[in-house]
Coordinates of C-alpha atoms and ligand atoms in Angstrom, one line a residue:
X24 CA -7.7 8.5 -19.1
X25 CA -5.8 11.1 -17.4
X26 CA -9.6 12.0 -15.7
X27 CA -9.1 9.1 -13.9
X28 CA -5.9 9.5 -12.5
X29 CA -4.9 9.8 -8.8
X30 CA -1.5 12.1 -9.3
X31 CA 0.2 13.4 -6.5
X32 CA 1.6 16.0 -8.6
X33 CA -0.1 19.3 -7.9
X34 CA 0.3 22.8 -5.7
X35 CA -2.2 22.4 -2.9
X36 CA -5.9 21.5 -2.3
X37 CA -8.1 24.7 -2.0
X38 CA -9.4 24.6 1.2
X39 CA -12.7 22.3 1.5
X40 CA -15.6 22.3 3.6
X41 CA -15.8 20.4 7.6
X42 CA -19.3 19.5 7.1
X43 CA -18.9 20.6 11.0
X44 CA -16.7 19.1 12.0
X45 CA -14.0 21.1 14.4
X46 CA -10.7 19.8 13.1
X47 CA -8.0 18.6 15.5
X48 CA -10.4 18.5 18.1
X49 CA -10.2 15.2 19.4
X50 CA -6.8 14.0 20.3
X51 CA -5.3 11.0 18.5
X52 CA -5.7 7.8 20.0
X53 CA -2.5 5.4 19.6
X54 CA -4.0 1.9 19.0
X55 CA -3.2 -0.7 22.3
X56 CA 0.1 -2.6 21.8
X57 CA -0.1 -6.8 21.9
X58 CA 3.7 -7.8 22.4
X59 CA 3.0 -11.3 22.9
X60 CA 6.7 -12.5 23.8
X61 CA 7.7 -9.6 25.7
X62 CA 5.0 -9.5 27.7
X63 CA 3.2 -12.9 28.6
X64 CA 6.2 -14.8 26.4
X65 CA 3.4 -16.4 24.3
X66 CA 4.4 -17.4 20.8
X67 CA 0.7 -17.8 20.6
X68 CA -2.4 -15.5 20.1
X69 CA -5.5 -15.5 19.1
X70 CA -7.4 -12.1 17.7
X71 CA -10.6 -11.6 17.2
X72 CA -12.5 -10.1 14.5
X73 CA -15.6 -8.5 16.1
X74 CA -18.5 -6.0 14.9
X75 CA -17.2 -2.7 17.0
X76 CA -18.4 0.8 17.9
X77 CA -15.9 3.5 17.1
X78 CA -15.7 6.8 17.4
X79 CA -14.0 8.1 14.4
X80 CA -14.3 12.1 16.2
X81 CA -16.2 12.9 19.3
X82 CA -18.7 15.2 17.2
X83 CA -19.8 12.7 15.8
X84 CA -22.5 9.6 16.5
X85 CA -20.6 5.9 16.7
X86 CA -19.5 4.6 13.7
X87 CA -20.4 0.5 13.3
X88 CA -17.4 -1.0 12.0
X89 CA -15.2 -4.6 11.9
X90 CA -12.2 -4.6 13.9
X91 CA -9.9 -6.8 15.3
X92 CA -9.6 -7.1 19.0
X93 CA -12.5 -4.7 18.8
X94 CA -9.9 -1.9 17.5
X95 CA -10.2 0.5 14.7
X96 CA -7.0 0.4 13.9
X97 CA -6.6 -3.2 15.1
X98 CA -3.8 -3.0 18.2
X99 CA -0.4 -3.2 17.1
X100 CA 1.1 -6.5 17.6
X101 CA 5.4 -6.0 18.3
X102 CA 7.7 -8.7 18.3
X103 CA 11.2 -9.5 18.0
X104 CA 13.4 -10.2 15.0
X105 CA 13.5 -14.1 14.9
X106 CA 10.8 -14.9 17.4
X107 CA 8.0 -17.2 16.0
X108 CA 4.3 -16.5 16.1
X109 CA 1.3 -18.1 16.0
X110 CA -1.9 -16.0 15.5
X111 CA -5.4 -17.0 15.0
X112 CA -7.4 -15.0 13.6
X113 CA -11.0 -15.8 14.5
X114 CA -13.5 -14.9 12.8
X115 CA -16.6 -13.6 15.3
X116 CA -18.0 -11.0 13.1
X117 CA -22.0 -11.3 13.0
X118 CA -24.1 -10.1 10.2
X119 CA -23.4 -8.1 6.7
X120 CA -20.8 -5.5 6.2
X121 CA -21.5 -2.4 8.4
X122 CA -21.2 0.5 5.5
X123 CA -23.2 1.6 2.9
X124 CA -22.0 1.7 -0.7
X125 CA -23.0 4.1 -3.9
X126 CA -21.5 4.8 -6.9
X127 CA -21.9 8.3 -8.9
X128 CA -20.5 11.3 -10.6
X129 CA -17.6 12.4 -10.4
X130 CA -18.5 15.7 -8.8
X131 CA -19.8 13.3 -5.6
X132 CA -17.1 11.3 -4.9
X133 CA -15.8 13.0 -1.5
X134 CA -19.7 15.0 -0.6
X135 CA -20.7 13.7 2.1
X136 CA -24.3 11.6 2.1
X137 CA -26.0 10.1 -1.1
X138 CA -30.0 10.8 -0.7
X139 CA -31.5 14.4 -1.0
X140 CA -33.6 15.6 1.5
X141 CA -36.4 14.0 0.7
X142 CA -34.5 10.6 1.4
X143 CA -34.3 9.8 -3.0
X144 CA -30.9 9.2 -4.4
X145 CA -29.5 12.3 -5.4
X146 CA -29.1 12.3 -9.5
X147 CA -27.0 9.7 -11.4
X148 CA -26.3 7.9 -7.6
X149 CA -27.4 4.2 -7.4
X150 CA -26.7 1.7 -5.0
X151 CA -23.4 -0.3 -5.3
X152 CA -24.5 -3.3 -6.2
X153 CA -24.4 -6.7 -3.7
X154 CA -22.1 -5.3 -1.2
X155 CA -24.6 -4.6 1.8
X156 CA -25.6 -8.4 1.3
X157 CA -21.5 -9.2 1.7
X158 CA -21.0 -11.5 5.0
X159 CA -17.4 -11.0 6.7
X160 CA -16.0 -13.3 4.5
X161 CA -12.4 -12.6 5.9
X162 CA -8.4 -14.0 5.9
X163 CA -5.9 -12.2 7.4
X164 CA -2.5 -11.1 4.8
X165 CA 0.5 -9.8 7.1
X166 CA 1.9 -7.1 4.8
X167 CA 5.7 -6.6 4.4
X168 CA 6.1 -10.4 6.0
X169 CA 8.3 -13.1 4.7
X170 CA 5.9 -16.3 5.6
X171 CA 5.4 -20.0 3.6
X172 CA 2.2 -19.3 1.4
X173 CA 0.2 -20.8 3.5
X174 CA 0.0 -18.5 6.5
X175 CA 0.5 -15.0 3.3
X176 CA -3.6 -14.9 3.6
X177 CA -4.5 -16.7 0.1
X178 CA -7.3 -14.1 -1.0
X179 CA -9.5 -17.2 -1.7
X180 CA -8.8 -19.1 1.5
X181 CA -11.2 -16.4 3.2
X182 CA -13.4 -18.1 6.0
X183 CA -17.0 -17.0 6.9
X184 CA -18.4 -16.6 10.7
X185 CA -17.0 -18.9 13.4
X186 CA -14.2 -20.3 11.4
X187 CA -10.7 -19.9 12.3
X188 CA -7.6 -19.3 9.9
X189 CA -4.1 -20.3 11.5
X190 CA -0.9 -18.5 10.8
X191 CA 2.2 -19.0 11.6
X192 CA 4.7 -16.0 11.2
X193 CA 8.5 -16.1 11.3
X194 CA 9.6 -12.8 11.9
X195 CA 12.9 -13.8 10.6
X196 CA 13.4 -10.0 9.4
X197 CA 15.0 -7.2 10.4
X198 CA 13.3 -4.1 12.3
X199 CA 10.4 -3.0 10.4
X200 CA 6.8 -1.5 9.8
X201 CA 4.1 -4.1 8.9
X202 CA 0.9 -4.4 8.5
X203 CA -1.8 -6.7 8.6
X204 CA -5.3 -6.5 6.6
X205 CA -8.0 -7.9 5.2
X206 CA -7.0 -9.7 1.8
X207 CA -10.5 -11.6 0.9
X208 CA -11.0 -12.1 -3.2
X209 CA -13.0 -9.7 -4.5
X210 CA -14.3 -7.9 -1.3
X211 CA -10.8 -6.4 0.0
X212 CA -11.8 -2.8 -0.9
X213 CA -14.6 -3.6 1.2
X214 CA -13.0 -5.7 4.1
X215 CA -10.3 -3.3 4.8
X216 CA -12.7 -0.5 5.0
X217 CA -15.1 -1.4 7.4
X218 CA -11.6 -1.3 8.8
X219 CA -9.6 -4.4 9.1
X220 CA -6.4 -3.0 9.0
X221 CA -3.4 -3.3 12.4
X222 CA 0.2 -2.6 12.6
X223 CA 2.7 -4.8 13.2
X224 CA 6.2 -4.0 14.7
X225 CA 9.6 -6.0 14.2
X226 CA 12.7 -5.2 16.7
X227 CA 15.7 -6.2 16.0
X228 CA 19.4 -5.3 18.0
X229 CA 20.4 -3.4 15.3
X230 CA 17.6 -1.0 15.7
X231 CA 17.5 -0.6 19.8
X232 CA 21.7 -0.2 19.1
X233 CA 20.6 3.6 17.1
X234 CA 18.5 4.8 20.3
X235 CA 15.6 6.2 18.7
X236 CA 13.2 8.2 20.6
X237 CA 11.1 5.4 22.0
X238 CA 8.0 4.8 24.8
X239 CA 5.8 8.1 23.9
X240 CA 7.9 9.3 21.9
X241 CA 7.5 6.6 18.7
X242 CA 4.2 6.6 17.2
X243 CA 1.7 5.1 14.8
X244 CA 0.1 7.1 12.6
X245 CA -2.1 5.2 10.2
X246 CA -3.5 7.1 7.6
X247 CA -6.3 6.8 5.6
X248 CA -9.6 8.2 4.6
X249 CA -13.2 7.8 4.6
X250 CA -17.0 9.0 3.7
X251 CA -20.0 9.4 6.1
X252 CA -23.7 9.6 5.3
X253 CA -26.0 11.8 6.1
X254 CA -29.8 12.1 7.6
X255 CA -31.4 12.5 4.8
X256 CA -33.8 15.3 6.6
X257 CA -31.3 17.5 8.2
X258 CA -28.0 16.3 6.3
X259 CA -26.1 15.8 9.0
X260 CA -23.4 13.4 9.4
X261 CA -24.7 10.1 10.3
X262 CA -21.2 8.4 11.9
X263 CA -22.6 5.6 9.5
X264 CA -19.5 4.8 7.1
X265 CA -20.5 5.3 3.1
X266 CA -17.9 3.4 0.8
X267 CA -18.6 5.9 -2.6
X268 CA -17.3 5.4 -6.1
X269 CA -17.5 7.3 -9.1
X270 CA -17.9 6.6 -12.8
X271 CA -16.7 7.7 -15.4
X272 CA -18.3 7.7 -18.6
X273 CA -16.7 4.4 -20.4
X274 CA -18.1 2.5 -17.1
X275 CA -14.8 3.0 -15.4
X276 CA -14.7 3.0 -11.7
X277 CA -12.8 5.6 -9.9
X278 CA -11.5 4.0 -6.6
X279 CA -12.6 5.4 -3.4
X280 CA -11.9 8.1 -1.6
X281 CA -13.3 10.5 0.8
X282 CA -13.5 13.9 2.5
X283 CA -12.7 13.2 6.0
X284 CA -8.9 12.0 6.7
X285 CA -8.2 9.9 9.7
X286 CA -5.0 9.0 11.8
X287 CA -4.9 6.3 14.2
X288 CA -9.2 6.2 13.3
X289 CA -10.0 9.9 14.5
X290 CA -11.1 12.3 11.8
X291 CA -8.7 15.2 11.6
X292 CA -6.8 14.5 15.5
X293 CA -4.0 16.3 17.1
X294 CA -0.9 15.7 18.8
X295 CA 0.4 17.1 21.8
X296 CA 4.8 16.6 21.7
X297 CA 7.7 17.8 23.7
X298 CA 9.8 20.3 21.9
X299 CA 12.1 17.2 21.1
X300 CA 12.7 14.3 18.6
X301 CA 9.7 12.2 17.9
X302 CA 9.9 8.8 15.6
X303 CA 6.8 8.4 13.8
X304 CA 5.7 5.1 12.3
X305 CA 4.1 6.1 9.5
X306 CA 1.6 3.8 7.3
X307 CA -0.7 4.5 4.1
X308 CA -3.9 1.9 4.6
X309 CA -6.5 4.0 2.2
X310 CA -8.2 2.4 -0.4
X311 CA -6.9 4.8 -2.8
X312 CA -5.7 7.7 -2.2
X313 CA -2.1 8.8 -1.9
X314 CA -0.8 11.0 0.6
X315 CA 1.7 13.6 -0.4
X316 CA 3.1 14.6 3.1
X317 CA 4.2 18.1 4.4
X318 CA 4.9 19.7 7.7
X319 CA 3.4 23.1 7.6
X320 CA 2.9 26.3 10.2
X321 CA 0.0 28.0 10.9
X322 CA 1.1 30.6 8.8
X323 CA 1.5 27.9 6.1
X324 CA 5.3 27.7 5.7
X325 CA 6.9 24.2 5.1
X326 CA 9.6 22.7 7.6
X327 CA 10.4 19.4 5.7
X328 CA 13.6 20.1 6.4
X329 CA 12.6 19.2 9.9
X330 CA 11.7 15.6 9.3
X331 CA 14.1 13.0 8.3
X332 CA 13.1 9.5 6.5
X333 CA 14.8 6.6 8.5
X334 CA 12.9 3.6 7.4
X335 CA 11.0 2.3 4.4
X336 CA 8.6 -1.0 3.9
X337 CA 11.2 -3.4 4.7
X338 CA 13.2 -1.6 7.2
X339 CA 15.8 0.8 8.1
X340 CA 17.9 2.9 5.3
X341 CA 21.7 3.5 5.6
X342 CA 20.9 6.4 7.1
X343 CA 18.7 9.5 7.3
X344 CA 17.4 10.6 4.4
X345 CA 15.8 14.3 3.9
X346 CA 12.1 14.4 2.5
X347 CA 11.6 15.0 -1.4
X348 CA 10.8 18.5 -2.9
X349 CA 7.2 18.9 -2.5
X350 CA 6.7 16.6 0.2
X351 CA 6.4 12.5 0.3
X352 CA 4.5 10.5 -1.2
X353 CA 3.3 7.2 0.3
X354 CA 0.9 5.0 -1.7
X355 CA -1.5 2.9 -0.4
X356 CA 0.4 0.3 1.8
X357 CA 3.5 2.3 2.1
X358 CA 5.2 2.6 5.2
X359 CA 7.7 5.3 6.2
X360 CA 9.7 5.5 9.4
X361 CA 10.4 8.9 9.5
X362 CA 11.8 11.1 12.4
X363 CA 10.6 15.0 13.6
X364 CA 12.7 17.2 15.3
X365 CA 10.1 19.9 17.2
X366 CA 12.9 22.0 19.5
X367 CA 12.9 24.5 17.0
X368 CA 9.0 25.3 17.0
X369 CA 8.3 25.1 20.4
X370 CA 4.5 26.9 21.1
X371 CA 3.8 26.3 17.7
X372 CA 1.2 24.3 16.0
X373 CA 2.5 22.3 13.2
X374 CA 0.3 20.5 11.0
X375 CA 0.7 17.5 8.5
X376 CA -0.8 17.5 5.6
X377 CA -1.3 15.9 2.1
X378 CA -0.9 18.0 -0.7
X379 CA -2.4 15.5 -3.8
X380 CA -5.3 16.8 -4.9
X381 CA -7.8 14.0 -6.0
X382 CA -10.2 13.7 -8.0
X383 CA -13.3 15.1 -7.4
X384 CA -12.5 18.4 -6.2
X385 CA -11.8 20.3 -3.0
X386 CA -10.7 17.9 -0.4
X387 CA -9.1 19.0 2.8
X388 CA -5.6 18.5 2.8
X389 CA -5.0 18.7 6.2
X390 CA -4.0 15.0 8.3
X391 CA -3.7 16.2 12.0
X392 CA -1.7 18.7 14.5
X393 CA 1.2 18.9 16.1
X394 CA 0.8 21.0 19.3
X395 CA 4.7 21.7 20.3
X396 CA 4.7 22.8 24.2
X397 CA 6.4 26.0 24.6
X398 CA 8.7 24.6 27.8
X399 CA 12.6 23.7 26.9
X400 CA 13.2 20.5 26.7
X401 CA 17.0 18.5 27.4
X402 CA 17.1 15.7 24.4
X403 CA 19.7 13.8 25.0
X404 CA 18.9 12.0 21.0
X405 CA 21.3 13.6 18.2
X406 CA 20.8 11.9 15.0
X407 CA 22.8 9.7 14.3
X408 CA 24.6 9.9 10.6
X409 CA 24.2 6.0 9.6
X410 CA 22.1 4.0 10.6
X411 CA 21.4 0.6 9.3
X412 CA 25.1 -1.2 8.9
X413 CA 23.6 -4.5 7.4
X414 CA 21.9 -2.4 4.5
X415 CA 23.2 -3.7 1.0
X416 CA 22.6 -1.6 -1.9
X417 CA 21.3 -3.9 -5.0
X418 CA 23.1 -4.0 -8.0
X419 CA 22.6 -6.0 -11.2
X420 CA 25.3 -8.2 -11.7
X421 CA 27.1 -8.1 -8.4
X422 CA 25.0 -8.1 -4.9
X423 CA 22.2 -9.1 -7.2
X424 CA 24.1 -12.3 -8.7
X425 CA 24.2 -12.5 -12.7
X426 CA 21.9 -15.6 -12.7
X427 CA 18.7 -14.5 -11.7
X428 CA 15.3 -14.5 -13.3
X429 CA 13.2 -11.8 -15.3
X430 CA 9.6 -11.4 -15.2
X431 CA 8.0 -9.3 -17.4
X432 CA 4.4 -7.1 -16.4
X433 CA 2.4 -5.2 -18.0
X434 CA 0.3 -2.3 -16.5
X435 CA -2.7 -1.8 -19.0
X436 CA -4.6 1.4 -19.4
X437 CA -8.7 0.3 -19.7
X438 CA -9.5 0.6 -23.7
X439 CA -13.3 0.0 -23.9
X440 CA -15.8 -0.1 -22.0
X441 CA -15.7 -3.7 -22.6
X442 CA -12.5 -3.1 -20.0
X443 CA -13.5 -0.3 -18.2
X444 CA -10.6 -1.5 -15.5
X445 CA -6.7 -1.3 -15.6
X446 CA -5.6 -4.3 -16.4
X447 CA -2.1 -6.0 -15.1
X448 CA -1.1 -8.2 -18.3
X449 CA 1.5 -11.7 -17.7
X450 CA 4.0 -11.4 -20.6
X451 CA 5.7 -14.0 -22.3
X452 CA 8.9 -12.7 -24.1
X453 CA 8.9 -14.3 -27.9
X454 CA 12.2 -15.9 -29.3
X455 CA 11.0 -17.5 -31.6
X456 CA 10.1 -15.8 -34.9
X457 CA 7.9 -17.7 -36.2
X458 CA 5.3 -16.9 -32.8
X459 CA 5.1 -13.4 -34.2
X460 CA 1.9 -12.3 -35.2
X461 CA 1.1 -11.8 -38.7
X462 CA 1.0 -8.0 -38.2
X463 CA 0.8 -5.4 -35.3
X464 CA -0.7 -3.8 -33.8
X465 CA -2.1 -7.3 -32.5
X466 CA -4.4 -8.0 -29.0
X467 CA -1.9 -8.9 -26.3
X468 CA 1.2 -8.4 -28.1
X469 CA 3.9 -5.9 -26.7
X470 CA 7.0 -4.5 -28.4
X471 CA 9.8 -2.5 -27.3
X472 CA 13.4 -1.4 -28.1
X473 CA 15.7 -2.3 -25.6
X474 CA 18.0 0.5 -24.6
X475 CA 20.9 -1.0 -23.5
X476 CA 21.3 -3.0 -27.0
X477 CA 18.9 -1.2 -29.3
X478 CA 17.2 -4.8 -30.7
X479 CA 12.7 -4.7 -30.8
X480 CA 11.9 -7.5 -27.7
X481 CA 8.9 -8.8 -28.3
X482 CA 6.0 -10.1 -25.3
X483 CA 3.0 -11.3 -25.8
X484 CA 0.8 -11.6 -22.6
X485 CA 0.1 -15.1 -20.9
X486 CA -2.1 -14.2 -18.3
X487 CA -4.0 -11.5 -16.7
X488 CA -6.8 -12.0 -14.5
X489 CA -6.2 -13.7 -11.3
X490 CA -7.6 -17.1 -12.3
X491 CA -6.2 -17.8 -15.4
X492 CA -3.3 -20.1 -15.9
X493 CA 0.2 -19.4 -13.3
X494 CA 3.2 -18.5 -15.5
X495 CA 5.7 -17.5 -12.7
X496 CA 7.5 -19.9 -11.1
X497 CA 10.4 -19.3 -9.3
X498 CA 13.0 -21.2 -7.7
X499 CA 13.2 -20.9 -3.5
X500 CA 16.9 -19.1 -3.1
X501 CA 16.6 -17.4 -6.3
X502 CA 16.9 -14.1 -7.2
X503 CA 14.4 -13.0 -9.3
X504 CA 14.0 -9.2 -11.6
X505 CA 10.7 -7.7 -11.8
X506 CA 9.7 -5.3 -14.8
X507 CA 7.2 -3.6 -14.5
X508 CA 5.8 -1.7 -17.8
X509 CA 3.5 0.7 -17.4
X510 CA 1.6 1.8 -20.6
X511 CA -1.0 4.6 -19.1
X512 CA -3.4 5.1 -16.7
X513 CA -3.1 5.7 -12.9
X514 CA -0.2 5.2 -11.1
X515 CA 0.0 1.7 -9.6
X516 CA 1.5 1.1 -6.2
X517 CA 2.4 -2.3 -7.1
X518 CA 2.8 -5.1 -4.4
X519 CA 4.6 -8.3 -4.4
X520 CA 3.8 -10.7 -1.2
X521 CA 6.6 -12.9 0.2
X522 CA 10.2 -11.2 -0.1
X523 CA 11.8 -7.9 0.6
X524 CA 12.9 -5.9 -2.8
X525 CA 14.6 -3.1 -4.2
X526 CA 14.0 -0.6 -6.9
X527 CA 16.9 -0.6 -9.1
X528 CA 16.3 1.0 -12.6
X529 CA 13.4 3.6 -13.3
X530 CA 13.4 4.2 -16.9
X531 CA 10.0 6.2 -19.3
X532 CA 9.0 5.7 -22.6
X533 CA 7.9 8.9 -24.1
X534 CA 4.0 9.4 -23.6
X535 CA 1.2 10.2 -26.0
X536 CA -2.2 11.8 -24.4
X537 CA -1.3 9.9 -21.0
X538 CA 0.0 6.2 -22.8
X539 CA 3.1 5.0 -24.1
X540 CA 3.9 5.9 -27.4
X541 CA 3.1 3.4 -30.0
X542 CA 0.8 1.3 -27.5
X543 CA -2.6 1.2 -29.4
X544 CA -5.4 1.5 -26.1
X545 CA -8.0 0.1 -28.9
X546 CA -6.5 -2.9 -29.6
X547 CA -4.5 -3.9 -27.4
X548 CA -0.9 -4.4 -28.4
X549 CA 1.5 -2.1 -30.0
X550 CA 1.4 -0.3 -33.8
X551 CA 5.4 -0.1 -33.5
X552 CA 8.2 -1.3 -30.7
X553 CA 7.9 1.3 -27.8
X554 CA 10.7 3.7 -28.0
X555 CA 13.7 2.7 -26.1
X556 CA 13.0 4.8 -22.1
X557 CA 15.1 7.3 -21.5
X558 CA 16.3 7.9 -18.2
X559 CA 13.1 8.2 -15.8
X560 CA 12.6 10.3 -12.4
X561 CA 15.7 9.6 -10.5
X562 CA 15.5 7.4 -7.8
X563 CA 15.9 9.4 -4.5
X564 CA 18.0 8.2 -1.6
X565 CA 15.3 7.2 0.6
X566 CA 14.0 5.2 -2.5
X567 CA 16.9 2.4 -1.9
X568 CA 15.9 1.3 1.1
X569 CA 13.9 -2.3 1.3
X570 CA 10.0 -2.4 0.1
X571 CA 7.3 -4.6 -1.2
X572 CA 5.3 -1.9 -2.5
X573 CA 6.3 0.2 -5.8
X574 CA 4.7 3.7 -6.9
X575 CA 4.8 3.0 -11.0
X576 CA 3.6 6.0 -13.3
X577 CA 2.3 5.3 -17.1
X578 CA 5.4 5.2 -18.9
X579 CA 7.5 4.1 -17.0
X580 CA 9.8 0.7 -16.5
X581 CA 10.3 0.2 -13.3
X582 CA 12.7 -2.9 -11.8
X583 CA 13.3 -4.1 -8.4
X584 CA 14.8 -7.1 -7.6
X585 CA 14.4 -9.7 -4.7
X586 CA 15.5 -13.2 -3.4
X587 CA 12.8 -15.4 -3.1
X588 CA 14.6 -17.1 -0.1
X589 CA 13.1 -18.4 3.5
X590 CA 9.9 -19.6 1.9
X591 CA 7.7 -21.4 -0.2
X592 CA 4.5 -21.4 -1.7
X593 CA 1.7 -19.9 -4.1
X594 CA 1.9 -16.3 -3.4
X595 CA 0.5 -12.9 -4.8
X596 CA 1.2 -9.4 -6.6
X597 CA -1.1 -7.2 -6.6
X598 CA -2.3 -3.5 -7.4
X599 CA -3.1 -2.1 -4.2
X600 CA -5.5 0.2 -5.2
X601 CA -8.1 -2.0 -3.4
X602 CA -10.3 -1.5 -6.3
X603 CA -7.9 -2.4 -8.6
X604 CA -6.9 -5.1 -7.0
X605 CA -10.5 -6.7 -6.1
X606 CA -11.3 -5.6 -10.0
X607 CA -8.6 -7.8 -11.5
X608 CA -5.1 -6.0 -11.5
X609 CA -3.8 -9.1 -9.1
X610 CA -1.6 -12.8 -9.8
X611 CA -0.4 -16.0 -8.2
X612 CA 3.1 -16.5 -8.7
X613 CA 4.7 -19.9 -7.4
X614 CA 7.9 -20.4 -5.3
X615 CA 9.1 -23.9 -5.1
X616 CA 12.5 -26.0 -4.4
X617 CA 14.4 -26.1 -7.7
X618 CA 14.2 -29.8 -6.8
X619 CA 10.9 -30.3 -7.1
X620 CA 10.5 -28.0 -9.9
X621 CA 12.4 -30.4 -12.1
X622 CA 9.8 -32.8 -11.6
X623 CA 6.5 -30.0 -12.0
X624 CA 4.4 -30.3 -15.4
X625 CA 4.1 -26.8 -16.8
X626 CA 1.3 -25.7 -18.2
X627 CA 1.5 -25.1 -22.0
X628 CA 3.0 -22.0 -22.8
X629 CA 3.9 -20.8 -19.5
X630 CA 7.0 -21.0 -17.1
X631 CA 9.8 -19.1 -16.1
X632 CA 10.2 -16.0 -16.7
X633 CA 13.4 -16.1 -18.2
X634 CA 17.1 -16.0 -17.4
X635 CA 19.3 -13.2 -18.3
Ligands
CU704 CU1 -3.5 0.7 -9.8

């Protein structure tokens, strides 16, 4: 399945066509900011979802979108840590979804349009059945927020036009960059694509004490990609959103990527900057594209040493970190809080580029251009040595208490035409020899050699699709270690709701033809125990930050730890490649008080993930 891997591992893409749009023509737009507490002393606001017209590029006709407050992306909501906010998300959207959805061969994936000059479907292209009829069935999730299950945007609890979802966000978290977006069951990829996404910032005293660049020098960069339809007769871009997925021979669908990169809703914008420090709140809001970010000058030289990472999904790092070699890869839903020092680039033009090459041929690497003013500027800001002093690195057995839950999840490559999509399996460890299957490989059974003990451990799949039995029940305030074991296939950014986590370990199994050696894809089980995994990719300093979304590559065994405190209810975890999420890589889990858990009648064969 290497042909479906969206891997941010290659060199710069060949130069792609611009399809008639001038690069860096339009200024970057800044989404309007809503500060409910500080401006209006409100702890309750209404956000209306409407159909709106967006101008993605000044050389394009307008584009119909679904948008929060009519804005694409939605307004940035800004709150203080500890100040509760209630939001009434009002669905005022009329009509069906404003996009054309098609599927076709992989060579089509990043080409605009889908019809030939006679108006017929191009060879191999077909309409994505059922998408054109989708009504606005929406539910909002505040990604990264610690809030109760009833406020979290449970995917099944989407509402239709004329209804309102009322939510409450305690904002009892440290300063960070979050985002709100649609999460409706089975159609998230289309709803978000139609425009339902926006940024949400929490601020606190610790952040304020750092005197980071602010105001006009603190700028959200909401990255995404889109495809557009063309007029059959002229083949000119129409502005109409075109959701084009590719299908490979096995029937596996390759998630959407498009030929146009957008920042804050503008295709290839530019930003005039002073020759001084700026703070950028970067979010990858794309359906599936990974962006490997690099800062490049007009001669093509990379200047990533002018960039510092100061925060991740869940808040500020303990100290500024440099970009990793080759650039900073942001998977869908990941955020990066960046500082860039433009002082040594007076009068120059720099580009923010994506060095990840997607499937389907040449795609434009440029995201946007910075035009640095030639004037000398006094900049009172100096980069601090330390950032968050409240940050604590999590370690097994110390800052993560010895007594905690373990949950195991396997990320499974697609096996056959009948199972064309990658899957997520919830696992239960078998400790009773009588429960072992008669022989291996057996469907749904995984064995691996534990690197710390050398013992063979056996796991059984207990759930896979969203509506299979719930098996993860976590006591409120308990710590849990999530083990994400990737048996083969594309990199999955796994997002766990309700808490913030840290990456603890990253180990790697040997691979054979892209899959963990010993895993029989056709059967869906291990033929022999997976070898003890060796050291995986080293954990970079910036990766030690608080996070809610973790990239897991084929062959990796990633552990992340977090405490399930401060909220209870039923939550979700899932792959944040929205196509994968909609196609089945999403599961529920429950957090409840231990006093209640005692009375909870668990379904047969499930229960706690197991203690250690
Ligand atoms: Cu995925």
